[in-house]
Amino acid sequence: MEENEFKKIWQDYDLALERSTAINLQSWAMLAACRTEMQSIRVVSRMEKLSVFKRRAILLGILWVLLLVTLIYLTGSNNPFFSVSAGMIALISLISMGQYLHQLWHIASINLGMPVTQVQNQLVRLQLSTIRSVRTAWLQLPFYSTWFWSLHWIRTSPASFWAIAFPIALGFTWLTICLYRNIQIGHMDKKWVRRLMMTGPEYKTLEEAQDFLRQLQDFDQ
Amino acid sequence: MKIQPDRDRFSILLEGCRPMVYKIAHSYCPSREDMEDLVQEIFLQAWKSFSSYDPEQKFSTWMYRISLNVAISHYRSKKRQGALLSLEDYRSDLADPAVGGQSDESAARLQQLHQLIAGLPALDRALMLLYLDEKTHAEMADILGISLTNVSTKISRIRMLLRQQLSPIKK
């Protein structure tokens, strides 16, 4: 077959598509212009889907931080361990929310009318940036093992504190450092890292995104 | 009901691009139901982005970018869900002579071409579609955002692939 023949077949394909009654898009302009109708159709923009998870996470994060701040306020200076631990958890949650907000801003600033490789690069890097939020979130871990500490406990039962609670907190700290150093795109080949990151719905996209980034880089060469 | 001038203008401009949008959607999404969703999404995204369209630019170039960007994202999303059709399962009912109205031979060749396109990675597929639509190298470079030299190299590979993979239909 000659090249021109392929192109001729491809052009004739226009007619086949026109004849096909599969798609009735006569009302697309009306649908596009009318927000309520847009919401009623089956299609929900995939770009919007991408941001829904982050919006929900931010909303939950705000509620979580509000709860922690209220508890810190209510307990006052009764227990400094609780105040510091809850305060650190709230601070790290706020940083995670900031990262999510930054990602949402990136989503909103993507212009689909830009060249394909440029837009796809932005999208894939946005997906991969999720990993930063995961790393940050893990930093909270040691503080979940210290919020119930108290000076009274240390004074009255030093054995149980130094033999159990303190080593557990140290273990969590070591685990956090280990996770923080390993949870990055370059380490996704490690089985345990992959398992850990691929559990949430958001992280299933990471492996595919990394693969697609390689394709983009090859395509650009 | 008063029609906004922008919508009229958009409607007129888009009318000329409809076949292109269908072809792109169908090439990334052979399932008819999903294809309808994808075509609608392309139109919606184009409408939403229309305010950023620069009239100095060719509308078809802008529309190719929107369509390919949305179609590739859709394709990647399906890939993540493991919902892509295998090449063996890939059959286009639009290449069916009963639907498309072509001769049996043309329909079979179109089917062959579709299977070849479906076997390509997402970005190579975009380039193949632009090549079959007879875009110039400069237009391809502009739509895809790659250099002219890169386009030329890739087009030579595509030509070779077409020659190697698409054998004449046995009658």
Short mmCIF file of C-alpha atoms in Angstrom, two decimals, chain B:
data_model
loop_
_atom_site.label_atom_id
_atom_site.label_comp_id
_atom_site.label_asym_id
_atom_site.label_seq_id
_atom_site.Cartn_x
_atom_site.Cartn_y
_atom_site.Cartn_z
CA MET B 1 -33.32 33.06 24.35
CA LYS B 2 -30.49 35.42 23.62
CA ILE B 3 -27.45 33.68 22.20
CA GLN B 4 -24.11 35.05 23.26
CA PRO B 5 -21.92 36.14 20.35
CA ASP B 6 -19.00 34.14 21.67
CA ARG B 7 -20.99 30.94 21.54
CA ASP B 8 -21.99 31.63 17.94
CA ARG B 9 -18.40 32.26 16.97
CA PHE B 10 -17.22 29.17 18.81
CA SER B 11 -19.95 27.12 17.18
CA ILE B 12 -18.96 28.21 13.68
CA LEU B 13 -15.27 27.63 14.30
CA LEU B 14 -15.85 24.24 15.86
CA GLU B 15 -18.07 22.98 13.06
CA GLY B 16 -15.04 22.76 10.77
CA CYS B 17 -13.12 20.74 13.36
CA ARG B 18 -15.80 18.16 14.16
CA PRO B 19 -14.39 15.33 11.98
CA MET B 20 -10.96 15.89 13.50
CA VAL B 21 -12.35 15.69 17.05
CA TYR B 22 -14.24 12.48 16.25
CA LYS B 23 -11.16 10.89 14.73
CA ILE B 24 -8.94 11.78 17.66
CA ALA B 25 -11.54 10.58 20.17
CA HIS B 26 -12.05 7.35 18.29
CA SER B 27 -8.32 6.72 18.00
CA TYR B 28 -7.81 7.00 21.74
CA CYS B 29 -11.10 5.45 22.71
CA PRO B 30 -12.55 2.71 20.52
CA SER B 31 -15.48 1.93 22.81
CA ARG B 32 -18.46 3.81 21.43
CA GLU B 33 -19.91 4.81 24.80
CA ASP B 34 -16.57 6.10 26.10
CA MET B 35 -15.95 7.85 22.81
CA GLU B 36 -19.17 9.83 23.21
CA ASP B 37 -18.03 10.90 26.67
CA LEU B 38 -14.61 11.82 25.37
CA VAL B 39 -15.98 13.88 22.45
CA GLN B 40 -18.25 15.75 24.85
CA GLU B 41 -15.38 16.34 27.21
CA ILE B 42 -13.23 17.71 24.39
CA PHE B 43 -16.00 20.13 23.41
CA LEU B 44 -16.56 21.18 27.01
CA GLN B 45 -12.87 21.76 27.65
CA ALA B 46 -12.61 23.70 24.38
CA TRP B 47 -15.55 25.86 25.41
CA LYS B 48 -14.09 26.44 28.87
CA SER B 49 -10.71 27.38 27.39
CA PHE B 50 -12.15 29.49 24.58
CA SER B 51 -11.55 32.73 26.48
CA SER B 52 -7.81 32.00 26.33
CA TYR B 53 -7.87 31.34 22.56
CA ASP B 54 -5.73 33.84 20.66
CA PRO B 55 -7.47 34.72 17.35
CA GLU B 56 -4.05 35.35 15.79
CA GLN B 57 -3.52 31.61 16.04
CA LYS B 58 -5.14 29.09 13.68
CA PHE B 59 -8.25 27.69 15.35
CA SER B 60 -7.60 24.17 14.06
CA THR B 61 -4.11 24.16 15.64
CA TRP B 62 -5.59 25.24 18.98
CA MET B 63 -8.36 22.66 18.66
CA TYR B 64 -5.86 19.89 17.85
CA ARG B 65 -3.98 20.77 21.04
CA ILE B 66 -7.12 20.71 23.18
CA SER B 67 -8.38 17.47 21.62
CA LEU B 68 -5.07 15.65 21.92
CA ASN B 69 -4.47 16.87 25.47
CA VAL B 70 -7.90 15.74 26.63
CA ALA B 71 -7.72 12.46 24.69
CA ILE B 72 -4.26 11.58 26.02
CA SER B 73 -5.35 12.31 29.61
CA HIS B 74 -8.43 10.15 29.06
CA TYR B 75 -6.29 7.36 27.61
CA ARG B 76 -3.91 7.50 30.57
CA SER B 77 -6.81 7.41 32.99
CA LYS B 78 -8.21 4.28 31.28
CA LYS B 79 -4.75 2.73 31.30
CA ARG B 80 -4.49 3.26 35.06
CA GLN B 81 -7.85 1.58 35.52
CA GLY B 82 -6.71 -1.31 33.31
CA ALA B 83 -9.67 -0.58 31.04
CA LEU B 84 -7.85 -0.42 27.70
CA LEU B 85 -8.84 -2.83 24.96
CA SER B 86 -6.20 -5.30 23.85
CA LEU B 87 -5.13 -5.17 20.21
CA GLU B 88 -6.86 -8.50 19.60
CA ASP B 89 -10.12 -7.08 20.94
CA TYR B 90 -9.76 -3.86 19.06
CA ARG B 91 -12.52 -3.76 16.47
CA SER B 92 -13.97 -0.54 15.22
CA ASP B 93 -17.62 -0.72 14.31
CA LEU B 94 -17.13 2.58 12.47
CA ALA B 95 -14.91 0.68 10.08
CA ASP B 96 -17.77 -1.71 9.46
CA PRO B 97 -18.97 -1.22 5.88
CA ALA B 98 -22.56 -1.48 7.08
CA VAL B 99 -22.01 1.51 9.35
CA GLY B 100 -19.42 3.47 7.44
CA GLY B 101 -20.70 2.87 3.94
CA GLN B 102 -17.27 2.03 2.47
CA SER B 103 -16.28 -0.94 0.34
CA ASP B 104 -15.28 -4.15 2.16
CA GLU B 105 -11.66 -3.63 1.19
CA SER B 106 -11.52 -0.03 2.41
CA ALA B 107 -13.22 -1.04 5.64
CA ALA B 108 -10.69 -3.82 6.17
CA ARG B 109 -7.80 -1.44 5.50
CA LEU B 110 -9.24 1.14 7.84
CA GLN B 111 -9.53 -1.57 10.47
CA GLN B 112 -5.88 -2.49 9.89
CA LEU B 113 -4.88 1.14 10.20
CA HIS B 114 -6.85 1.49 13.43
CA GLN B 115 -5.15 -1.54 14.90
CA LEU B 116 -1.77 -0.13 13.98
CA ILE B 117 -2.64 3.22 15.61
CA ALA B 118 -3.99 1.47 18.70
CA GLY B 119 -0.66 -0.32 19.13
CA LEU B 120 1.28 2.95 19.34
CA PRO B 121 2.14 4.76 22.58
CA ALA B 122 -0.04 7.81 23.32
CA LEU B 123 2.34 10.46 21.96
CA ASP B 124 3.37 8.55 18.83
CA ARG B 125 -0.32 8.03 18.20
CA ALA B 126 -0.84 11.82 18.23
CA LEU B 127 1.92 12.26 15.68
CA MET B 128 0.48 9.49 13.48
CA LEU B 129 -2.95 11.19 13.52
CA LEU B 130 -1.42 14.52 12.50
CA TYR B 131 0.54 12.79 9.75
CA LEU B 132 -2.56 11.05 8.38
CA ASP B 133 -4.42 14.38 8.50
CA GLU B 134 -1.66 15.77 6.27
CA LYS B 135 -0.46 18.45 8.63
CA THR B 136 2.82 20.14 7.71
CA HIS B 137 5.90 19.43 9.80
CA ALA B 138 5.74 22.98 11.16
CA GLU B 139 2.12 22.49 12.26
CA MET B 140 2.96 19.14 13.88
CA ALA B 141 5.85 20.77 15.76
CA ASP B 142 3.59 23.61 16.87
CA ILE B 143 0.78 21.32 18.05
CA LEU B 144 3.03 18.85 19.83
CA GLY B 145 5.63 21.30 21.12
CA ILE B 146 8.66 19.49 19.69
CA SER B 147 11.37 20.63 17.27
CA LEU B 148 11.07 20.41 13.48
CA THR B 149 14.06 18.07 13.34
CA ASN B 150 12.40 15.81 15.86
CA VAL B 151 9.19 15.79 13.80
CA SER B 152 11.10 14.88 10.63
CA THR B 153 12.89 12.00 12.33
CA LYS B 154 9.70 10.64 13.81
CA ILE B 155 7.77 10.97 10.54
CA SER B 156 10.41 8.88 8.74
CA ARG B 157 9.88 6.18 11.37
CA ILE B 158 6.11 6.39 10.94
CA ARG B 159 6.39 5.99 7.18
CA MET B 160 8.58 2.97 7.62
CA LEU B 161 6.16 1.49 10.14
CA LEU B 162 3.21 1.99 7.79
CA ARG B 163 5.08 0.29 4.95
CA GLN B 164 6.17 -2.61 7.11
CA GLN B 165 3.01 -3.23 9.08
CA LEU B 166 0.18 -2.63 6.65
CA SER B 167 0.32 -5.35 4.07
CA PRO B 168 -2.18 -5.49 1.20
CA ILE B 169 -5.48 -7.12 2.04
CA LYS B 170 -5.79 -10.62 0.65
CA LYS B 171 -8.89 -10.96 -1.49
#
